[in-house]
Amino acid sequence: LWYVGDYPSYDDRNKKVARSLAKIFEHADCYVGILYDDEVYDGNDIRRVGEEFLYIEQAGTLIESFEACEYETIVCTDPHSYNTFKNEYPEVDFEEFADDPMMPFDREEPWNPEGEIDVRHWTQVVEELVEAGRLGLSGDELDYTVTYHDPCHLGRYNDEYEAPRELIRATGADLHEMPRSRDDSFCCGGGGGGLWTEHDEDVKPSEERLREAVEDTDAGAAIEKFVVACPMCTTMFEDGRKTGDFEDDVEIVDVAELLIEALETGPSSPAA
């Protein structure tokens, strides 16, 4: 069950990422379903800006949709959704709200308290597909020099650092780490409602991070692509690329977009 998410569904830039991921699933011959009109917002950011009751409403509504489906795994495009479903939905005390007429769901039991439902970020699933040979990558399709930014909710919140890196390497790209990476990664500034917040800093977090990418990595100015694995990171860094005057220096790409380029240029691609 693929939870596509809000930004990958509605934001023009992130729609490209969602389409890339759909092509990857198709290429690997995965059986994938989505919720269509029943996919409501996961509630991550509205909870963080203080709308706890709206978050509960969203969670209960979405869980009812989950339980109407048959699936083995919930796969998330966005690390924020992944963290919310994996770590926060199981903590909701639905019984407390069972008699609340404002809550549009009928539920008293906790959801997934023992983790029996597998919730994963898409990079974790696709890494396994690559290892199984389902994408047919040889590991030398691309020759870009790249760096990678760890998303907060995938890295520090959930200790997933290797899957995105393994996927980048699987394309043949030459990966160089930034000085601040993994559990020391620097936030893009978009989480917790920051995506809609005006920053007072002279240098935005996204601008500083891009400067770090092209100046402080071992490859320095040779970095061609700044690789991300989160829709909010994509949005923040595309903005920082413009406002920080990095448009001629580096390109922002999601791991899924890098994989699709590798698939479309590889020997097993339709063009080849």
Short mmCIF file of C-alpha atoms in Angstrom, two decimals:
data_model
loop_
_atom_site.label_atom_id
_atom_site.label_comp_id
_atom_site.label_asym_id
_atom_site.label_seq_id
_atom_site.Cartn_x
_atom_site.Cartn_y
_atom_site.Cartn_z
CA LEU A 1 0.00 0.00 0.00
CA TRP A 2 1.73 3.14 -1.23
CA TYR A 3 0.90 6.29 0.74
CA VAL A 4 1.81 8.88 -1.87
CA GLY A 5 1.49 11.92 0.40
CA ASP A 6 0.45 15.53 0.01
CA TYR A 7 3.44 17.25 -1.55
CA PRO A 8 4.17 14.41 -4.00
CA SER A 9 0.50 14.59 -5.05
CA TYR A 10 -0.02 18.34 -5.41
CA ASP A 11 3.31 20.15 -5.71
CA ASP A 12 4.46 20.30 -9.34
CA ARG A 13 8.13 19.72 -8.53
CA ASN A 14 7.43 16.76 -6.25
CA LYS A 15 4.95 15.19 -8.67
CA LYS A 16 8.04 14.34 -10.73
CA VAL A 17 9.40 12.39 -7.78
CA ALA A 18 6.11 10.50 -7.31
CA ARG A 19 6.01 9.64 -11.02
CA SER A 20 9.60 8.41 -10.83
CA LEU A 21 8.76 6.17 -7.89
CA ALA A 22 5.69 4.81 -9.70
CA LYS A 23 7.93 3.91 -12.66
CA ILE A 24 10.37 2.17 -10.33
CA PHE A 25 7.60 0.04 -8.81
CA GLU A 26 6.35 -0.77 -12.30
CA HIS A 27 9.81 -1.67 -13.55
CA ALA A 28 10.31 -4.01 -10.57
CA ASP A 29 6.90 -5.60 -11.21
CA CYS A 30 5.57 -4.77 -7.74
CA TYR A 31 1.90 -5.09 -6.89
CA VAL A 32 1.12 -1.60 -5.61
CA GLY A 33 -2.17 -0.04 -4.52
CA ILE A 34 -3.00 3.52 -3.46
CA LEU A 35 -5.95 5.00 -1.56
CA TYR A 36 -7.03 7.49 -4.24
CA ASP A 37 -9.69 9.82 -2.76
CA ASP A 38 -9.44 8.09 0.63
CA GLU A 39 -5.86 9.26 1.09
CA VAL A 40 -6.11 12.12 3.58
CA TYR A 41 -3.24 14.08 5.09
CA ASP A 42 -1.17 12.15 7.64
CA GLY A 43 -1.21 15.10 10.07
CA ASN A 44 2.51 15.36 10.76
CA ASP A 45 2.91 19.12 10.42
CA ILE A 46 -0.47 20.16 11.79
CA ARG A 47 0.45 18.28 14.96
CA ARG A 48 3.74 20.13 15.18
CA VAL A 49 2.12 23.53 14.84
CA GLY A 50 -0.25 22.66 17.70
CA GLU A 51 -3.43 21.27 16.06
CA GLU A 52 -3.50 18.05 18.09
CA PHE A 53 -7.23 17.38 17.72
CA LEU A 54 -7.09 17.82 13.96
CA TYR A 55 -4.17 15.41 13.95
CA ILE A 56 -6.25 12.83 15.86
CA GLU A 57 -9.11 13.31 13.41
CA GLN A 58 -6.81 12.78 10.44
CA ALA A 59 -5.18 9.73 12.03
CA GLY A 60 -8.47 8.00 12.81
CA THR A 61 -9.87 8.71 9.35
CA LEU A 62 -6.77 7.43 7.59
CA ILE A 63 -6.50 4.32 9.73
CA GLU A 64 -10.08 3.39 8.77
CA SER A 65 -8.97 3.57 5.14
CA PHE A 66 -5.89 1.45 5.88
CA GLU A 67 -8.02 -1.22 7.50
CA ALA A 68 -10.37 -1.40 4.53
CA CYS A 69 -7.43 -2.55 2.36
CA GLU A 70 -5.45 -5.74 2.00
CA TYR A 71 -1.69 -5.26 1.91
CA GLU A 72 1.61 -6.52 3.31
CA THR A 73 3.47 -3.25 3.75
CA ILE A 74 2.71 0.48 3.93
CA VAL A 75 5.29 2.33 1.86
CA CYS A 76 5.72 6.11 2.23
CA THR A 77 7.18 8.61 -0.20
CA ASP A 78 7.81 11.14 2.56
CA PRO A 79 9.96 10.41 5.66
CA HIS A 80 7.54 12.56 7.68
CA SER A 81 4.67 10.21 6.85
CA TYR A 82 6.89 7.22 7.52
CA ASN A 83 7.79 8.50 10.98
CA THR A 84 4.17 9.45 11.75
CA PHE A 85 2.74 6.05 10.82
CA LYS A 86 5.56 4.02 12.34
CA ASN A 87 6.09 5.87 15.61
CA GLU A 88 3.19 8.22 16.34
CA TYR A 89 -0.06 6.59 15.19
CA PRO A 90 0.53 3.57 17.49
CA GLU A 91 0.66 5.97 20.47
CA VAL A 92 -2.76 7.56 19.83
CA ASP A 93 -5.32 6.74 22.54
CA PHE A 94 -8.42 6.45 20.36
CA GLU A 95 -10.53 5.25 23.29
CA GLU A 96 -10.24 8.73 24.83
CA PHE A 97 -12.09 10.16 21.81
CA ALA A 98 -14.56 7.31 21.23
CA ASP A 99 -17.59 9.34 22.38
CA ASP A 100 -16.52 12.65 20.88
CA PRO A 101 -19.17 13.61 18.27
CA MET A 102 -16.60 15.77 16.46
CA MET A 103 -14.44 12.78 15.58
CA PRO A 104 -15.54 11.25 12.24
CA PHE A 105 -14.39 7.72 13.05
CA ASP A 106 -15.52 4.82 15.18
CA ARG A 107 -12.48 3.39 16.90
CA GLU A 108 -11.34 2.51 20.39
CA GLU A 109 -8.43 0.15 19.82
CA PRO A 110 -4.87 1.40 19.28
CA TRP A 111 -3.43 0.97 15.81
CA ASN A 112 -0.36 -1.18 15.23
CA PRO A 113 0.90 -1.02 18.83
CA GLU A 114 3.19 -4.03 18.41
CA GLY A 115 4.41 -3.06 14.96
CA GLU A 116 2.74 -6.04 13.31
CA ILE A 117 2.01 -3.88 10.25
CA ASP A 118 5.21 -3.21 8.35
CA VAL A 119 5.69 0.53 7.72
CA ARG A 120 8.62 1.54 5.55
CA HIS A 121 10.15 4.40 3.62
CA TRP A 122 10.34 3.71 -0.09
CA THR A 123 14.16 3.69 -0.15
CA GLN A 124 14.17 0.72 2.23
CA VAL A 125 11.88 -1.27 -0.05
CA VAL A 126 13.62 -0.33 -3.30
CA GLU A 127 17.04 -1.14 -1.84
CA GLU A 128 15.81 -4.71 -1.38
CA LEU A 129 14.49 -4.74 -4.94
CA VAL A 130 17.89 -3.62 -6.23
CA GLU A 131 19.67 -6.28 -4.17
CA ALA A 132 17.29 -8.90 -5.61
CA GLY A 133 18.12 -7.77 -9.15
CA ARG A 134 14.58 -6.58 -9.80
CA LEU A 135 15.72 -3.30 -11.39
CA GLY A 136 18.51 -4.76 -13.51
CA LEU A 137 21.06 -2.10 -12.59
CA SER A 138 24.71 -2.90 -13.28
CA GLY A 139 26.07 -0.12 -11.07
CA ASP A 140 27.77 1.88 -13.79
CA GLU A 141 24.88 3.59 -15.56
CA LEU A 142 25.64 7.13 -14.33
CA ASP A 143 28.93 8.95 -13.78
CA TYR A 144 27.80 12.00 -11.82
CA THR A 145 29.66 13.35 -8.82
CA VAL A 146 27.05 13.80 -6.11
CA THR A 147 26.46 14.43 -2.43
CA TYR A 148 23.53 13.35 -0.28
CA HIS A 149 21.49 15.16 2.37
CA ASP A 150 20.07 13.05 5.22
CA PRO A 151 16.41 13.96 5.93
CA CYS A 152 15.74 14.44 9.65
CA HIS A 153 12.77 12.08 9.84
CA LEU A 154 14.53 9.29 7.96
CA GLY A 155 17.95 9.69 9.53
CA ARG A 156 18.00 11.07 13.06
CA TYR A 157 14.41 10.06 13.87
CA ASN A 158 14.62 6.50 12.49
CA ASP A 159 18.31 5.67 12.03
CA GLU A 160 18.01 4.93 8.33
CA TYR A 161 21.16 6.11 6.63
CA GLU A 162 22.26 3.27 4.37
CA ALA A 163 19.30 2.56 2.08
CA PRO A 164 19.40 5.89 0.18
CA ARG A 165 23.19 5.72 -0.12
CA GLU A 166 23.08 2.17 -1.45
CA LEU A 167 20.57 3.27 -4.09
CA ILE A 168 22.76 6.20 -5.12
CA ARG A 169 25.76 3.90 -5.47
CA ALA A 170 23.64 1.41 -7.44
CA THR A 171 23.30 4.01 -10.22
CA GLY A 172 27.06 4.36 -10.58
CA ALA A 173 27.14 7.90 -9.18
CA ASP A 174 30.24 8.89 -7.21
CA LEU A 175 28.95 9.78 -3.74
CA HIS A 176 30.83 12.25 -1.54
CA GLU A 177 29.72 12.90 2.03
CA MET A 178 29.23 16.38 3.42
CA PRO A 179 31.02 17.20 6.70
CA ARG A 180 27.67 17.21 8.53
CA SER A 181 25.92 13.98 7.62
CA ARG A 182 24.07 11.02 9.12
CA ASP A 183 23.14 11.78 12.75
CA ASP A 184 24.95 15.14 12.50
CA SER A 185 23.04 16.23 9.39
CA PHE A 186 21.87 19.83 9.15
CA CYS A 187 18.08 20.33 8.76
CA CYS A 188 16.75 21.83 5.54
CA GLY A 189 14.47 24.07 7.62
CA GLY A 190 11.17 22.75 6.24
CA GLY A 191 9.86 20.47 8.97
CA GLY A 192 7.48 21.33 11.78
CA GLY A 193 5.71 23.99 9.76
CA GLY A 194 8.97 25.61 8.64
CA LEU A 195 7.97 25.12 5.02
CA TRP A 196 5.46 27.95 5.43
CA THR A 197 7.56 30.13 7.74
CA GLU A 198 9.51 33.21 6.74
CA HIS A 199 13.13 32.92 7.90
CA ASP A 200 14.74 35.96 9.49
CA GLU A 201 18.28 34.66 9.06
CA ASP A 202 20.49 36.47 6.58
CA VAL A 203 21.35 33.04 5.18
CA LYS A 204 18.57 30.47 5.02
CA PRO A 205 19.30 26.96 6.32
CA SER A 206 18.83 25.61 2.79
CA GLU A 207 21.33 28.12 1.39
CA GLU A 208 23.94 27.27 4.01
CA ARG A 209 23.48 23.57 3.32
CA LEU A 210 23.99 24.04 -0.42
CA ARG A 211 27.08 26.16 0.20
CA GLU A 212 28.39 23.34 2.35
CA ALA A 213 27.71 20.87 -0.47
CA VAL A 214 29.70 22.72 -3.14
CA GLU A 215 32.45 24.11 -0.90
CA ASP A 216 33.04 21.79 2.06
CA THR A 217 32.75 18.28 0.61
CA ASP A 218 35.89 16.51 -0.57
CA ALA A 219 34.74 16.93 -4.17
CA GLY A 220 33.97 20.63 -3.67
CA ALA A 221 32.89 22.42 -6.83
CA ALA A 222 32.92 19.11 -8.73
CA ILE A 223 29.59 18.21 -7.08
CA GLU A 224 26.99 18.11 -9.84
CA LYS A 225 23.90 16.88 -8.03
CA PHE A 226 22.59 17.43 -4.52
CA VAL A 227 20.58 14.27 -3.80
CA VAL A 228 17.62 14.23 -1.40
CA ALA A 229 15.06 11.66 -0.22
CA CYS A 230 12.28 13.86 1.16
CA PRO A 231 9.68 16.05 -0.59
CA MET A 232 10.14 18.89 1.90
CA CYS A 233 13.89 18.80 1.36
CA THR A 234 13.30 18.99 -2.38
CA THR A 235 11.12 22.07 -1.96
CA MET A 236 13.43 23.83 0.50
CA PHE A 237 16.58 23.21 -1.50
CA GLU A 238 15.01 24.15 -4.83
CA ASP A 239 14.12 27.44 -3.15
CA GLY A 240 17.58 27.81 -1.59
CA ARG A 241 19.18 27.08 -4.94
CA LYS A 242 17.41 30.15 -6.37
CA THR A 243 17.69 32.55 -3.44
CA GLY A 244 21.28 31.55 -2.67
CA ASP A 245 22.41 31.87 -6.29
CA PHE A 246 23.40 28.22 -6.69
CA GLU A 247 21.45 27.59 -9.90
CA ASP A 248 24.60 27.34 -12.01
CA ASP A 249 26.45 25.27 -9.41
CA VAL A 250 24.34 22.25 -8.53
CA GLU A 251 21.10 20.44 -9.40
CA ILE A 252 18.59 19.15 -6.82
CA VAL A 253 17.45 15.57 -7.50
CA ASP A 254 15.58 12.98 -5.50
CA VAL A 255 17.03 9.48 -5.21
CA ALA A 256 14.03 8.21 -7.22
CA GLU A 257 14.82 10.59 -10.08
CA LEU A 258 18.44 9.44 -10.08
CA LEU A 259 17.30 5.81 -10.23
CA ILE A 260 14.96 6.49 -13.13
CA GLU A 261 17.72 8.20 -15.08
CA ALA A 262 19.90 5.15 -14.51
CA LEU A 263 17.11 2.81 -15.62
CA GLU A 264 16.43 4.86 -18.74
CA THR A 265 20.10 4.98 -19.76
CA GLY A 266 21.01 1.41 -18.86
CA PRO A 267 21.34 -1.49 -21.32
CA SER A 268 17.93 -2.91 -20.39
CA SER A 269 16.09 0.37 -20.99
CA PRO A 270 13.52 0.62 -23.82
CA ALA A 271 15.66 3.30 -25.53
CA ALA A 272 18.68 1.01 -25.50
#
